[in-house]
XYZ file of C-alpha atoms in Angstrom:
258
model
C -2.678 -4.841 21.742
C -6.466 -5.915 22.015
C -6.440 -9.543 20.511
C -6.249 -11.480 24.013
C -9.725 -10.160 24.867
C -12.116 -11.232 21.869
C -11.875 -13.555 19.029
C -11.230 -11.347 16.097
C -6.769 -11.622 15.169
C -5.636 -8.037 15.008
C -4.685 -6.031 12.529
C -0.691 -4.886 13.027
C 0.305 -1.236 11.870
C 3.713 -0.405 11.527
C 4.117 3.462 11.518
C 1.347 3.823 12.975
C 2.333 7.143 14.643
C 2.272 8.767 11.481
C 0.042 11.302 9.343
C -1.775 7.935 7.811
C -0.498 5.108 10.136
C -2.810 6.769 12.587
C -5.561 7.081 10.472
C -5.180 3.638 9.763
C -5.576 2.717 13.512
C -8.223 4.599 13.699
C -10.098 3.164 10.788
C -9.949 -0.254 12.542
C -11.012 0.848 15.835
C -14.126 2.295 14.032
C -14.693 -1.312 12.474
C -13.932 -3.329 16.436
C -11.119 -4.270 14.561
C -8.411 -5.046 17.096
C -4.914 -3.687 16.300
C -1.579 -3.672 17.359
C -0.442 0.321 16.607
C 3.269 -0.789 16.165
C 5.688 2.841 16.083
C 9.308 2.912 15.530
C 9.435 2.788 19.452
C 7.852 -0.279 20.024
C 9.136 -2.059 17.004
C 11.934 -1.113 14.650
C 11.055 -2.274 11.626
C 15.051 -2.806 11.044
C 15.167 -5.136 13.564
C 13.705 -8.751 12.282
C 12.967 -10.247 15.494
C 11.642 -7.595 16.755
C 8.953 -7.483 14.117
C 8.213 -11.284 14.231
C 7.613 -10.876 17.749
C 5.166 -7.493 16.868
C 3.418 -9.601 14.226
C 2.598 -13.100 15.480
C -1.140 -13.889 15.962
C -2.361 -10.928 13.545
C -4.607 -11.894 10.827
C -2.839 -8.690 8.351
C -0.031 -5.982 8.557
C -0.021 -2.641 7.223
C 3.719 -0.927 6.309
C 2.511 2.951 6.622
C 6.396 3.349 7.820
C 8.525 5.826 5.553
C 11.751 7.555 6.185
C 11.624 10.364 8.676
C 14.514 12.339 10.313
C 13.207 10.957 13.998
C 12.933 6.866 12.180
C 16.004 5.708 9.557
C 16.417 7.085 6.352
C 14.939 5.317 3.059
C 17.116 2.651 2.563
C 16.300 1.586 5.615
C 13.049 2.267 6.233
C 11.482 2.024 2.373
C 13.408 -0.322 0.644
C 14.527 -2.806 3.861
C 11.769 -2.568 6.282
C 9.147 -3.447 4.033
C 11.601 -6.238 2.635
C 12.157 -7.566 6.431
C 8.569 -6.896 7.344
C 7.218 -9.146 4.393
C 9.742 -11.771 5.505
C 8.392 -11.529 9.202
C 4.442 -11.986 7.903
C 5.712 -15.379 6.329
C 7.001 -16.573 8.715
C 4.401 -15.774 11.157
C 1.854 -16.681 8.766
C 0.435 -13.626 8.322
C -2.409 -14.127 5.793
C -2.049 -10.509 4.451
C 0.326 -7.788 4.401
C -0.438 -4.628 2.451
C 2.290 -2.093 1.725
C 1.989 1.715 1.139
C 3.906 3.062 -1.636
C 3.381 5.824 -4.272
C 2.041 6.202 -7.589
C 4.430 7.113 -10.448
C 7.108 4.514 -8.445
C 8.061 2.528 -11.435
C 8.512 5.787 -13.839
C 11.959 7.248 -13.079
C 11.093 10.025 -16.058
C 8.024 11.024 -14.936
C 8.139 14.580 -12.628
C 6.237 13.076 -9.917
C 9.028 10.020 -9.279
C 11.909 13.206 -9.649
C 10.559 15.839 -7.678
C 9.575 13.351 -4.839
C 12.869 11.710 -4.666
C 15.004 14.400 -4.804
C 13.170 16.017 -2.146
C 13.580 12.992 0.119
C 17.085 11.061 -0.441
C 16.257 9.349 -3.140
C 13.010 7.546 -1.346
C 11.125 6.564 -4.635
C 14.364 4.905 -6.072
C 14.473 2.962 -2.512
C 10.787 2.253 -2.286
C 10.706 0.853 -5.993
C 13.589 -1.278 -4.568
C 11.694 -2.252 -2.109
C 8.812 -3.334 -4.046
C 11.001 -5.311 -6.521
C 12.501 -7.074 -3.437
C 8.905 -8.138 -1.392
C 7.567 -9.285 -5.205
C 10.638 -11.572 -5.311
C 10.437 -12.637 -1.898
C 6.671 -13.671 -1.710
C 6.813 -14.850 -5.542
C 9.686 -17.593 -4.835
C 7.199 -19.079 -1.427
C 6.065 -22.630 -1.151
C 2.434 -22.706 -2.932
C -0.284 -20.593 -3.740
C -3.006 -21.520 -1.551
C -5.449 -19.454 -0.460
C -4.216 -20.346 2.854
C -0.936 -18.908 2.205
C 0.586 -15.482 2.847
C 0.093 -12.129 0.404
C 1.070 -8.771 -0.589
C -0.551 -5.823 -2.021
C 1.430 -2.899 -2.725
C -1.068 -0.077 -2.531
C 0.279 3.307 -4.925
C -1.785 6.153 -3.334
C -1.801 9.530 -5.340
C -0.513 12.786 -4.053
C -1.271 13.341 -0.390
C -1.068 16.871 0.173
C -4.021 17.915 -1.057
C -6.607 18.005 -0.419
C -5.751 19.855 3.010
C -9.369 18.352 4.663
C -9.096 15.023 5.596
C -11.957 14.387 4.686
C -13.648 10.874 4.108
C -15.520 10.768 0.675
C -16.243 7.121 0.392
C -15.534 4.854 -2.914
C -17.539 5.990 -4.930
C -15.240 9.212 -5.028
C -12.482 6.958 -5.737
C -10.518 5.546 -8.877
C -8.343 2.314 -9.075
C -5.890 1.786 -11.489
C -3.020 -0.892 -12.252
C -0.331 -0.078 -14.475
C 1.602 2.777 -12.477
C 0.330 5.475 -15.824
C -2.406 6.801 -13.717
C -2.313 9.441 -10.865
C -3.765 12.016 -9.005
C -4.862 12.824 -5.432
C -6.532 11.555 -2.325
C -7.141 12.060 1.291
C -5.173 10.458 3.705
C -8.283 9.826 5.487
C -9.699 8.130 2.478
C -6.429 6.109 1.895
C -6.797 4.831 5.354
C -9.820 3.579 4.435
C -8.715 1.456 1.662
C -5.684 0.214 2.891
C -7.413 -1.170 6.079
C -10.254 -2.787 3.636
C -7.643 -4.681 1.544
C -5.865 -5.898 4.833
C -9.286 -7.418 5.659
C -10.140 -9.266 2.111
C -8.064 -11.892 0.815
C -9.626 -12.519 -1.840
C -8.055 -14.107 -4.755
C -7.857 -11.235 -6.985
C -6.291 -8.901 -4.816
C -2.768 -11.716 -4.388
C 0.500 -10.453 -4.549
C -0.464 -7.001 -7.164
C 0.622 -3.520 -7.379
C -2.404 -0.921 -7.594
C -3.520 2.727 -7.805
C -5.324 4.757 -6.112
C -6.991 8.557 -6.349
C -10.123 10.479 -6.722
C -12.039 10.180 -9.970
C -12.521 13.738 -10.296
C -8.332 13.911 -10.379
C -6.727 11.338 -12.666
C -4.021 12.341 -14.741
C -1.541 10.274 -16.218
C 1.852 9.683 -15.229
C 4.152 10.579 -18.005
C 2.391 12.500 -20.872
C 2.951 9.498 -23.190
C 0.138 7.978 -21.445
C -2.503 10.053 -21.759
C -4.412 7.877 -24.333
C -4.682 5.297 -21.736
C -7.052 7.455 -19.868
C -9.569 6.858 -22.614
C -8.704 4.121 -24.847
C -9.957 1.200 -22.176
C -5.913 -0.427 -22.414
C -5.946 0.173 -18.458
C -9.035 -0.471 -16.456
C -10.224 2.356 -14.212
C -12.245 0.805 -11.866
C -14.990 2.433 -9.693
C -17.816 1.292 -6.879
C -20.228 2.451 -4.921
C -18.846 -0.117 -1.899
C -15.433 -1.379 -1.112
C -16.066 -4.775 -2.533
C -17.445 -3.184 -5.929
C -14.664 -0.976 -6.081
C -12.011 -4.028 -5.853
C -14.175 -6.441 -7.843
C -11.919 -6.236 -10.681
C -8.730 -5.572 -9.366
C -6.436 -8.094 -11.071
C -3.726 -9.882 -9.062
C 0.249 -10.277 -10.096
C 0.046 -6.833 -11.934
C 3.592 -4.419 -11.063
C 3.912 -2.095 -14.115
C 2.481 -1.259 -17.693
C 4.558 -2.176 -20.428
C 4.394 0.218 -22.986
């Protein structure tokens, strides 16, 4: 870890050996960002005190962690790692803690939620768990300060394409809330934005759910909600910077009633 040697708190990644953990590390480093690149090695996120002891002193935490064959399966690693790493930031008084999830998480029906959990041991049904659990968790905490600990639970779109890893900036990208609206970004790019809402805590971006993509890809979720990509019910928000992009970004938001 670098925080000892200037005044900036780090920024703690858990996963960060992964495909966008260590993008995430990187994306720090390019900021002087110190950060503690946390992999299943040097902290198992199963283990409680072990993450308390990873996290104390950092000013955010990033869950890129997901079930692997080398790392616990999804249960433990989607659904109760992220559960027992959100209980470790508030007790450390971590001031923000943003979670990596998936779009279409909160839409059993939809063929993105099926394919991707049957494919992987039923990891969307444990990471929806897992979001239902941190929501409950951070909801039920002792006031709602701006002082006090958050969560956002950041629903990228598919990551396998495009194959380039290529950084195209926000004004490439699309934020939704909702879970209806989907499509694809870099992992590069989702680095990005996950390290930029670990370093605002501003009061619009406390304890949501949102969704992210390029513009150029949105498609809706289930094909019931493909009015909503026109009919202004969901927001889709856009920016030239980071902070435009976010701007309106509304905070408690999980899933779109229909």
């Amino acid at each position: 870890a670098a925080d000892e040697e200037g005044e900036k708190a780090p920024i703690a990644v858990l996963g960060a050996s992964g495909r966008t953990g260590s993008l995430c590390v990187e994306a720090c480093c390019k900021r002087g960002i110190p950060v503690r690149a946390l992999t299943r090695t040097s902290c198992d996120v199963r283990d409680p005190a072990a993450l308390y002891e990873s996290i104390q002193g950092c000013q955010s935490v990033i869950y890129a962690a997901s079930a692997s064959k080398k790392g616990g399966n999804a249960k433990e690693i989607d659904n109760n790692g992220v559960v027992l790493a959100g209980e470790a930031c508030l007790k450390a008084h971590v001031s923000r803690y943003v979670v990596l999830s998936s779009t279409a998480v909160t839409r059993p029906k939809s063929l993105g939620y099926i394919f991707t959990n049957v494919s992987v041991g039923g990891i969307m049904d444990e990471k929806r768990k897992g979001e239902e659990r941190l929501s409950s968790i951070f909801n039920s905490q002792a006031g709602s300060s701006p002082l006090s600990s958050s969560y956002t639970i950041l629903r990228p779109g598919g990551l396998e394409e495009p194959k380039k890893n290529e950084i195209l900036g926000p004004s490439a990208l699309e934020i939704s809330q909702g879970d209806v609206l989907a499509g694809i970004v870099s992992r590069a790019d989702l680095a990005e934005v996950t390290v930029e809402l670990a370093l605002s805590n501003v009061a619009n971006l406390r304890n949501t759910a949102l969704e992210l993509y390029y513009t150029d890809s949105v498609q809706p979720c289930e094909g019931r909600f493909k009015p909503l990509l026109s009919n202004g019910a969901i927001p889709r928000l856009h920016g030239d910077t980071y902070e435009e992009l976010f701007r309106d970004i509304q905070p408690n938001i999980d899933f779109y009633k229909s």
